[in-house]
CSV table of C-alpha atoms and ligand atoms in Angstrom, one decimal:
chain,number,residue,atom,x,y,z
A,1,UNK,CA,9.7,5.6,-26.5
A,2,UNK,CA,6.9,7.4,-24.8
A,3,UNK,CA,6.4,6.7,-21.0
A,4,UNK,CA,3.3,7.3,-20.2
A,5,UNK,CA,3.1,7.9,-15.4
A,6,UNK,CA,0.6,9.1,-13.6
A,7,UNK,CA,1.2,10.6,-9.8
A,8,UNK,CA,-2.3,9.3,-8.8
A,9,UNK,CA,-0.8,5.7,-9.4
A,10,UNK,CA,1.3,6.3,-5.9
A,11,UNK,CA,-1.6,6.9,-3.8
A,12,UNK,CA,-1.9,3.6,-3.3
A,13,UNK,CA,-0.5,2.4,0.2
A,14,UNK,CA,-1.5,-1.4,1.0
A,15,UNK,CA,1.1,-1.1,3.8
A,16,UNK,CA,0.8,-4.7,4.5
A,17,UNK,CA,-0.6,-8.3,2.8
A,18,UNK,CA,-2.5,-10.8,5.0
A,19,UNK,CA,-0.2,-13.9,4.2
A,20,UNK,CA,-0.9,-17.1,6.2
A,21,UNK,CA,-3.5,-15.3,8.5
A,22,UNK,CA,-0.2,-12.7,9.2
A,23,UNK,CA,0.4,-9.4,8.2
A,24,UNK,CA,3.8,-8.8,6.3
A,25,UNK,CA,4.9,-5.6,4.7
A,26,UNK,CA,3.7,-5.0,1.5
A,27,UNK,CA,6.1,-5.7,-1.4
A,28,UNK,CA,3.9,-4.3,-4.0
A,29,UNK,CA,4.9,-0.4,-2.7
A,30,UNK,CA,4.1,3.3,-4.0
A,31,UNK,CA,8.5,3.4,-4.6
A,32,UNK,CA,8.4,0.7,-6.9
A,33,UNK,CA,6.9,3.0,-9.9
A,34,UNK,CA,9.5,6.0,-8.4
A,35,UNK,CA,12.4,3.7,-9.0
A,36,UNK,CA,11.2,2.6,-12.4
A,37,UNK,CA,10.9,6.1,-13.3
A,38,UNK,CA,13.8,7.3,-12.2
A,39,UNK,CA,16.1,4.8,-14.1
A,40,UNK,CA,14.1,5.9,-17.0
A,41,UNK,CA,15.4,9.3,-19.5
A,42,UNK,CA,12.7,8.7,-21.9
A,43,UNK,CA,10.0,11.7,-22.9
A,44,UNK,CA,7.1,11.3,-20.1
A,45,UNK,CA,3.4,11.4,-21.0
A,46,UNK,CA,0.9,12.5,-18.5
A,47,UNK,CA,-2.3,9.4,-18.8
A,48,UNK,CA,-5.2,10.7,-19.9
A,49,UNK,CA,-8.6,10.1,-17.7
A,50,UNK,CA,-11.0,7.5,-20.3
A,51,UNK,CA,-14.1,6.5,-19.8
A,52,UNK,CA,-15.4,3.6,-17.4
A,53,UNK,CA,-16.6,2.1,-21.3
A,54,UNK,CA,-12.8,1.1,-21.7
A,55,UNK,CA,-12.5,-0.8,-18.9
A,56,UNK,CA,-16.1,-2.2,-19.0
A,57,UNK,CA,-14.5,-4.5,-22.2
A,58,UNK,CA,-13.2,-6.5,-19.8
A,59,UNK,CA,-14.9,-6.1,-16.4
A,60,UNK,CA,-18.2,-6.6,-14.6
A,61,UNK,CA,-19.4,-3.2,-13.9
A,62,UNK,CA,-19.9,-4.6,-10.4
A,63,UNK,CA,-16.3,-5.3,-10.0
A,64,UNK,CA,-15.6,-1.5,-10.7
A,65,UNK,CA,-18.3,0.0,-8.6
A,66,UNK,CA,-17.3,-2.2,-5.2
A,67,UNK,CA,-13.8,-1.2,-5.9
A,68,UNK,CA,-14.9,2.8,-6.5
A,69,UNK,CA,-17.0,1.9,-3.0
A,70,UNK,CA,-14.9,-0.3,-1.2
A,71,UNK,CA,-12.8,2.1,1.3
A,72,UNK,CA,-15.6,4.6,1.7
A,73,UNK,CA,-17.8,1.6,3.1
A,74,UNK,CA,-15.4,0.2,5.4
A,75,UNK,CA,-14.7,3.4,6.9
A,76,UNK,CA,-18.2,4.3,6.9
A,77,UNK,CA,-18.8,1.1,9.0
A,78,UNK,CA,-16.0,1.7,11.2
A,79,UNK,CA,-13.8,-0.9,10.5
A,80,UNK,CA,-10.6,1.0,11.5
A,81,UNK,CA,-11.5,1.8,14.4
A,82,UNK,CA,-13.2,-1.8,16.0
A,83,UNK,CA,-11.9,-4.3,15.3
A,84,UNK,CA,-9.0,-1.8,13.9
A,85,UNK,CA,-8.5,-3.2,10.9
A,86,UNK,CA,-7.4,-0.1,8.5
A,87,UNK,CA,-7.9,-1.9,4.8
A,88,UNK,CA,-10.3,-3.2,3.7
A,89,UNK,CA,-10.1,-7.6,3.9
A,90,UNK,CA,-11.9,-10.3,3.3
A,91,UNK,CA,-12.2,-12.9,5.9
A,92,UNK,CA,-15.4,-14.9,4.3
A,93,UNK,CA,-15.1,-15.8,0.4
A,94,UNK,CA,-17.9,-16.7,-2.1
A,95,UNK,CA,-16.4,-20.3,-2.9
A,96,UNK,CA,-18.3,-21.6,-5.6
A,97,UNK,CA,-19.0,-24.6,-3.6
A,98,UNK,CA,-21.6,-22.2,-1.6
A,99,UNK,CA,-24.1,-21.5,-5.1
A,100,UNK,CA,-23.9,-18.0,-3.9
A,101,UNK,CA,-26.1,-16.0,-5.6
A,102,UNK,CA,-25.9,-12.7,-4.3
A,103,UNK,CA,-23.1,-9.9,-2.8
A,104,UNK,CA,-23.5,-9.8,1.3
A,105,UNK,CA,-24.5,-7.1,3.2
A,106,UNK,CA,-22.2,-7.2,5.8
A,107,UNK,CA,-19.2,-4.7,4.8
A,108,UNK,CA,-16.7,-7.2,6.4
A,109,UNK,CA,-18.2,-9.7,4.6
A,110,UNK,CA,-18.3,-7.6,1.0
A,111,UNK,CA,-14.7,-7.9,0.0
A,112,UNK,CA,-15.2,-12.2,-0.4
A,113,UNK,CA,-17.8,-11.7,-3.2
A,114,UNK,CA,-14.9,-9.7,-5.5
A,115,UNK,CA,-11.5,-10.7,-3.7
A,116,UNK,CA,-9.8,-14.0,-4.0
A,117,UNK,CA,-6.9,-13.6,-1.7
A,118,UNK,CA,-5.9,-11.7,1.8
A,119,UNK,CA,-2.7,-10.2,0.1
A,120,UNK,CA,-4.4,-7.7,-2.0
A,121,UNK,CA,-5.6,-5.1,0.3
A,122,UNK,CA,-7.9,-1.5,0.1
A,123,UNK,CA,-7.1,1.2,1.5
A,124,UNK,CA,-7.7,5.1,0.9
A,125,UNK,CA,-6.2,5.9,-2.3
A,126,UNK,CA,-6.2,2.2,-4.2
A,127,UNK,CA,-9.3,3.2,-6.4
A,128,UNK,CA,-7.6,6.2,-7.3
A,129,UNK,CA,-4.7,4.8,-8.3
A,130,UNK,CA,-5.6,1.2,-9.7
A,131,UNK,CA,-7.8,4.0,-12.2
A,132,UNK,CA,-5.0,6.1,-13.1
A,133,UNK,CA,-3.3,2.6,-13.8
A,134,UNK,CA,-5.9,1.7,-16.4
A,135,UNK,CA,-5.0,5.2,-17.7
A,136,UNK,CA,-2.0,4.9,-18.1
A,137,UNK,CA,-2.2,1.7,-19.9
A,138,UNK,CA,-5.1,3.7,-22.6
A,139,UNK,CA,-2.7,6.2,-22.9
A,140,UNK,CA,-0.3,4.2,-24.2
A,141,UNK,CA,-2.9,2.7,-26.8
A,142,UNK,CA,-3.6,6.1,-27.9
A,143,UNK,CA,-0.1,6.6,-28.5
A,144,UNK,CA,0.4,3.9,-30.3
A,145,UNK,CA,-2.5,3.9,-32.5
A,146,UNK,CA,-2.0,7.4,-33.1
A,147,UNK,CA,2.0,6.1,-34.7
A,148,UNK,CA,4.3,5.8,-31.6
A,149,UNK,CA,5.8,1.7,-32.7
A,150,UNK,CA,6.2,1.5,-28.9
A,151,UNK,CA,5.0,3.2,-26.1
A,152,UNK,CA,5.3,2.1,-22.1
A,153,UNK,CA,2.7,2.7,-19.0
A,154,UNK,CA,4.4,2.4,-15.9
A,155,UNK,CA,1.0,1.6,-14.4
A,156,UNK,CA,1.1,0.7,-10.7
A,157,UNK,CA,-1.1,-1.1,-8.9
A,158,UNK,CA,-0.1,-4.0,-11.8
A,159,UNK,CA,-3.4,-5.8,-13.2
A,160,UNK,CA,-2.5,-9.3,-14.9
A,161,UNK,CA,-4.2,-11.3,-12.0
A,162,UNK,CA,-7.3,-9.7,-12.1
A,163,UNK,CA,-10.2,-11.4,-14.1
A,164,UNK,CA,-13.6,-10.0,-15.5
A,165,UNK,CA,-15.5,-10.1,-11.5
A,166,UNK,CA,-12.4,-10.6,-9.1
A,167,UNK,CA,-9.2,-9.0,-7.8
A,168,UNK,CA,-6.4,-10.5,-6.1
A,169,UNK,CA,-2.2,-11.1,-6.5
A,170,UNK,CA,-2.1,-7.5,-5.7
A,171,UNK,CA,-3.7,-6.4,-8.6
A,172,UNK,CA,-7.0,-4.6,-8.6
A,173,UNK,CA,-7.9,-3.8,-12.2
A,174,UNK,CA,-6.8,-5.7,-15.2
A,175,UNK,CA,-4.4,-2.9,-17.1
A,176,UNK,CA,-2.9,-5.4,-19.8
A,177,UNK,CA,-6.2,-7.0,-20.7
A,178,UNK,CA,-7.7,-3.3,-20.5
A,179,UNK,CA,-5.0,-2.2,-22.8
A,180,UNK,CA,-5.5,-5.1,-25.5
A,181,UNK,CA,-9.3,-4.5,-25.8
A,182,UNK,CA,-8.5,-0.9,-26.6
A,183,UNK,CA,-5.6,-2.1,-29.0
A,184,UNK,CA,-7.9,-4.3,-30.7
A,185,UNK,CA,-9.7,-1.3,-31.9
A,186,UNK,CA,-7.1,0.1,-33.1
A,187,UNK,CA,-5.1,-2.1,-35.3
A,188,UNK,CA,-6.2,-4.5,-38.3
A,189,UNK,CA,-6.1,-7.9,-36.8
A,190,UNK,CA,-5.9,-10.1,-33.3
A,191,UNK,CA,-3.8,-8.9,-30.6
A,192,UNK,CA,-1.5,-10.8,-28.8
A,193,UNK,CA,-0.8,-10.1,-25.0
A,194,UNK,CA,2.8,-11.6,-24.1
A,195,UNK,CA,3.2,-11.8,-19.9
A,196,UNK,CA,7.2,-12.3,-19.1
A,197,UNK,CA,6.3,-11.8,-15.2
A,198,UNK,CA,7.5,-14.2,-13.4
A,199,UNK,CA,3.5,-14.9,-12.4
A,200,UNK,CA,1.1,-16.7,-14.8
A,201,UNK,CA,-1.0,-13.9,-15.9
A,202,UNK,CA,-4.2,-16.1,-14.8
A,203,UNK,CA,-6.8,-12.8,-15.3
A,204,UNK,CA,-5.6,-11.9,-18.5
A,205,UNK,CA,-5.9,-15.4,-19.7
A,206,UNK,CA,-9.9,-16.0,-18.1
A,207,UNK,CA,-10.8,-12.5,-19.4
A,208,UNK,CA,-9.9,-13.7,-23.1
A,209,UNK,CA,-10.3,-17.5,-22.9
A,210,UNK,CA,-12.6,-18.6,-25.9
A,211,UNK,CA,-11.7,-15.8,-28.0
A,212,UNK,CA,-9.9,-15.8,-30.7
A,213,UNK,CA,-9.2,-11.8,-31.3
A,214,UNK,CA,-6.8,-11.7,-28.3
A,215,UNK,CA,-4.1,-14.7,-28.1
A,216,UNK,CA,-2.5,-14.7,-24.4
A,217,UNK,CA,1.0,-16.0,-23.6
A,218,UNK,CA,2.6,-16.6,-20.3
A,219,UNK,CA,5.8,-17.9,-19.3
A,220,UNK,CA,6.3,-18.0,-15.1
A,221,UNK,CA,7.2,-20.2,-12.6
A,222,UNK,CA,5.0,-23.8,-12.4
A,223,UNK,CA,2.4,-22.6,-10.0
A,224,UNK,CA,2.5,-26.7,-9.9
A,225,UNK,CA,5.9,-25.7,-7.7
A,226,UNK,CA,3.9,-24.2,-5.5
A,227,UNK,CA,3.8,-20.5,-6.7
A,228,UNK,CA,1.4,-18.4,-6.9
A,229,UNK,CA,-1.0,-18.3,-8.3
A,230,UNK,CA,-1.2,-21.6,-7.3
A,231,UNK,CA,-5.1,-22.6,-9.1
A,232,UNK,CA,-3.5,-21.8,-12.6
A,233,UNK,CA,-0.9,-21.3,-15.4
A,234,UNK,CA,-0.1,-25.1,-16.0
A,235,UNK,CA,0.3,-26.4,-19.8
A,236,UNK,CA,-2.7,-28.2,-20.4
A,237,UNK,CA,-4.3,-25.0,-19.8
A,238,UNK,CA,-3.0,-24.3,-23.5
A,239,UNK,CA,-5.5,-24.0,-26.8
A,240,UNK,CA,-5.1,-22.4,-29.7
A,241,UNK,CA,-5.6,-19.1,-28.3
A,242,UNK,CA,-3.6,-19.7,-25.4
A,243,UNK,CA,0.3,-20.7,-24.3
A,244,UNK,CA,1.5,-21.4,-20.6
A,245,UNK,CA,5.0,-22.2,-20.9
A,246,UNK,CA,5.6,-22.7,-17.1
A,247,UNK,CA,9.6,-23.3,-15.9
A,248,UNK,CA,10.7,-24.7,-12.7
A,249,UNK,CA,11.9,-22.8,-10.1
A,250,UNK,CA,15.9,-22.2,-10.4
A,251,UNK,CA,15.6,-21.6,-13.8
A,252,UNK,CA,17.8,-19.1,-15.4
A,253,UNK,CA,18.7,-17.4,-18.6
A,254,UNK,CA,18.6,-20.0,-21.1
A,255,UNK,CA,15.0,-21.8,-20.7
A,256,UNK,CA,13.6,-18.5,-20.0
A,257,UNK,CA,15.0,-16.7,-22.9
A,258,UNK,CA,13.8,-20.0,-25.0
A,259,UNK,CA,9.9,-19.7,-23.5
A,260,UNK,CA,10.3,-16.2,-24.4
A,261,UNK,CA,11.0,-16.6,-28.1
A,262,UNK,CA,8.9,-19.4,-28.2
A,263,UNK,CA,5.5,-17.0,-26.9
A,264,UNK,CA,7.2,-14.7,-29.8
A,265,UNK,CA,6.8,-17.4,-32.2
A,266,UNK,CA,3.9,-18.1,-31.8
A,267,UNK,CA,2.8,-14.6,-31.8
A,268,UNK,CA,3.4,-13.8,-35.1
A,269,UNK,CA,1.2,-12.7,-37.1
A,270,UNK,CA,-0.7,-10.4,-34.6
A,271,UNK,CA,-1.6,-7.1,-35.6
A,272,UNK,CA,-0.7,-5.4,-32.2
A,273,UNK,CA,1.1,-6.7,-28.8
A,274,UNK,CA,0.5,-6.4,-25.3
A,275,UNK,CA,3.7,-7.1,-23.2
A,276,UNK,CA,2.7,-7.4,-19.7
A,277,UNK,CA,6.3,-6.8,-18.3
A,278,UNK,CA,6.6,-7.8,-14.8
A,279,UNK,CA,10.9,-7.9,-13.9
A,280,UNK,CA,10.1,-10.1,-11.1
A,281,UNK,CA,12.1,-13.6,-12.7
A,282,UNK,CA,15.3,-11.6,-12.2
A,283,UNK,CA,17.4,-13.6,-10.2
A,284,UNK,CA,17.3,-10.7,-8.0
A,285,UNK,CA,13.8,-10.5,-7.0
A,286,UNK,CA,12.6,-11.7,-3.9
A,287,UNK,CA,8.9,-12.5,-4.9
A,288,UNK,CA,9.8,-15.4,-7.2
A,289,UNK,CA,12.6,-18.2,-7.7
A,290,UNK,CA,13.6,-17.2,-11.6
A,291,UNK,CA,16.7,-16.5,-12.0
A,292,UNK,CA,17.0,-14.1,-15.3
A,293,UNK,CA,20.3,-11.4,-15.7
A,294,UNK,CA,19.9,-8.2,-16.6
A,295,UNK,CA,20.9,-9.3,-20.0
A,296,UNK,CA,18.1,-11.3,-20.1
A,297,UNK,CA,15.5,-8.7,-19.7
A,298,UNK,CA,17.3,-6.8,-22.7
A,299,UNK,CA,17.6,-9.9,-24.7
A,300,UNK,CA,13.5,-11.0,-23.8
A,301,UNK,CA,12.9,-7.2,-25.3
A,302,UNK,CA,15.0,-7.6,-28.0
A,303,UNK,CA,13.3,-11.0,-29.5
A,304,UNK,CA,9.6,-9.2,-28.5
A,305,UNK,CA,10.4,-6.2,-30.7
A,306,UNK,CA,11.3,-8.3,-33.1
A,307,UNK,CA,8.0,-8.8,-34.4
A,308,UNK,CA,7.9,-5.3,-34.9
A,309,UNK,CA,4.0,-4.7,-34.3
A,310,UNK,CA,2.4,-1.4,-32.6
A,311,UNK,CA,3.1,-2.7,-29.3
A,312,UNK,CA,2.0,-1.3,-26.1
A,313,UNK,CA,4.0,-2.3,-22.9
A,314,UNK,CA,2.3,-2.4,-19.3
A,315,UNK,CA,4.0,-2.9,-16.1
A,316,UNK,CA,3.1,-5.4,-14.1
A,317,UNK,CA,5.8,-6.9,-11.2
A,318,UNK,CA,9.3,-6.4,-10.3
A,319,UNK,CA,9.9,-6.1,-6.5
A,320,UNK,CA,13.9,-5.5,-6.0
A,321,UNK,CA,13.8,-1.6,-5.3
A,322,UNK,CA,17.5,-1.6,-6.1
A,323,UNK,CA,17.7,-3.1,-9.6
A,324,UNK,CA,13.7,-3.0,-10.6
A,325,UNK,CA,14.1,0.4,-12.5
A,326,UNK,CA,17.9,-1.0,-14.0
A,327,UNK,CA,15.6,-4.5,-15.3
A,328,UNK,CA,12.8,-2.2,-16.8
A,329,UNK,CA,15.5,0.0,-18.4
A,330,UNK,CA,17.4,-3.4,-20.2
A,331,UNK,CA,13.6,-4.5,-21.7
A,332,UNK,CA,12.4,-1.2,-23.2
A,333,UNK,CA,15.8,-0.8,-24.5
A,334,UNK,CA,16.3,-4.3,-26.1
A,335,UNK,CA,12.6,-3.5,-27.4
A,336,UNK,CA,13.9,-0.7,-29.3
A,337,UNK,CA,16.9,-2.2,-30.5
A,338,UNK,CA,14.6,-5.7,-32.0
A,339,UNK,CA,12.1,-3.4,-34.2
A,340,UNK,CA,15.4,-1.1,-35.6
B,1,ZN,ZN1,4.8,-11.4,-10.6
């Protein structure tokens, strides 16, 4: 299958997240999409630059504009230099408690109108790359609607916990949920995105929530656990046009494989797919408590392509530098070997 990379999606360099009021090193890191690539022998698609139109499906145009902006106005202000803080990071937030009704003035003070999180920082080269992200993921759309059955972005920054007005969990622009409103134009039918990351894929499920055109499933670690991200992803959250099949922490192979097939179940009968593939429940990962084989990830594929639909596959997490690219491998092949 096509993979579709972009060398604008390693400009990105967070270099740290603001956890607990601390920076720690980033874990969401420019090497992440090199070792996914290199474990990869597949044909390689340069992205394509699309419109802003294709990413204005799913998000405020104010969103995109601050985040185009951001850098440029925290360096412009100085930031870096006093108090010497070199990304950009919010330190007030618009909590909707506060009936705010406009963006600050303040640069400092502009990030807590968009961002929900200190862990998701902006820095010289994120806009560029969260763009060549969305790319990526259109690319892979056009691929597939143009007769690839499968085609893969390895998009980096990952998107799922974006929503329509506000980044955070890393994530700056929503590629999956980008990708599915393309899709939807393409195929005959709702789409279905499927999120296997160890994460709920909260953004993706607010951006479609109501709708019935794009069905989002999720299985991830109860956020009830105390994982991120935290505010969502719990089962009663489910409708008609939405699944959260949330596991405890420790869980392996067997109840993940099971949510998996279940989210394929009740898939079926979507005209397209969306798999936002984050590799992060692998036992290995040290971003969540899953703990998935390898196998797994080939078997997850495997019942996935089963439902043999033009599907579109987006990166999303996956944080073990030494078996991320090996994890992302076992999917895309056990995707394969489900549609044959
Ligand atoms: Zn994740």
């Amino acid at each position: 299958m096509p993979v579709v990379w972009s060398d604008r999606c390693l400009l990105h360099e967070p270099l740290e997240e603001i956890w607990v009021g601390v920076p720690t090193p980033a874990a969401e890191t420019p090497a992440r999409a090199l070792a996914i690539r290199d474990a990869l022998d597949a044909r390689m698609v340069e992205a394509e630059p699309h419109p802003d139109e294709a990413l204005l499906a799913v998000h405020d145009g104010e969103l995109l504009a601050y985040l185009a902006s951001a850098w440029q106005e925290w360096e412009g202000a100085e930031l870096p230099d006093d108090p010497g803080q070199g990304r950009v990071v919010p330190y007030v937030f618009a909590h909707r408690e506060l009936g705010a009704r406009r963006t600050p003035t303040a640069v400092w003070a502009r990030p807590g109108w968009f961002a929900y999180d200190t862990m998701t920082l902006v820095g010289p080269g994120t806009w560029e790359a969260a763009r060549a992200a969305a790319d990526a993921a259109l690319t892979a759309v056009d691929l597939v609607v143009a007769g690839e059955p499968v085609a893969y972005a390895c998009t980096r920054p990952p998107g799922h916990h974006v929503t329509r007005s506000a980044y955070g969990g890393s994530c700056y622009l929503n590629n999956s949920a980008i990708a599915a409103s393309a899709l939807l134009d393409g195929v005959e039918g709702p789409v279905a995105v499927l999120d296997i990351d160890a994460h709920h894929g909260n953004g993706t499920q607010e951006i479609f929530r109501g709708r019935d055109d794009v069905r989002t499933g999720s299985v991830h670690v109860d956020p009830g656990a105390g994982w991120f991200p935290h505010f969502l992803g719990f089962a009663d959250e489910s409708d008609g046009a939405n699944l959260n099949l949330p596991l405890a922490p420790g869980s392996g192979d067997e109840p993940w494989l099971e949510a998996v097939a279940e989210l394929a179940r009740w898939a079926a009968g979507a005209a397209g797919l969306v798999v936002a593939l984050g590799v992060d429940a692998a036992a290995t990962d040290p971003e969540s408590p899953l703990t998935a084989s390898p196998a797994a990830f080939r078997e997850a594929g495997r019942l996935l392509g089963e439902l043999s639909v033009p599907t579109v596959v987006v990166q999303e997490g996956g944080y073990d530098l030494g078996t991320l690219g090996e994890l992302v491998r076992s999917a895309l092949l056990g995707l394969e070997e489900g549609r044959a």
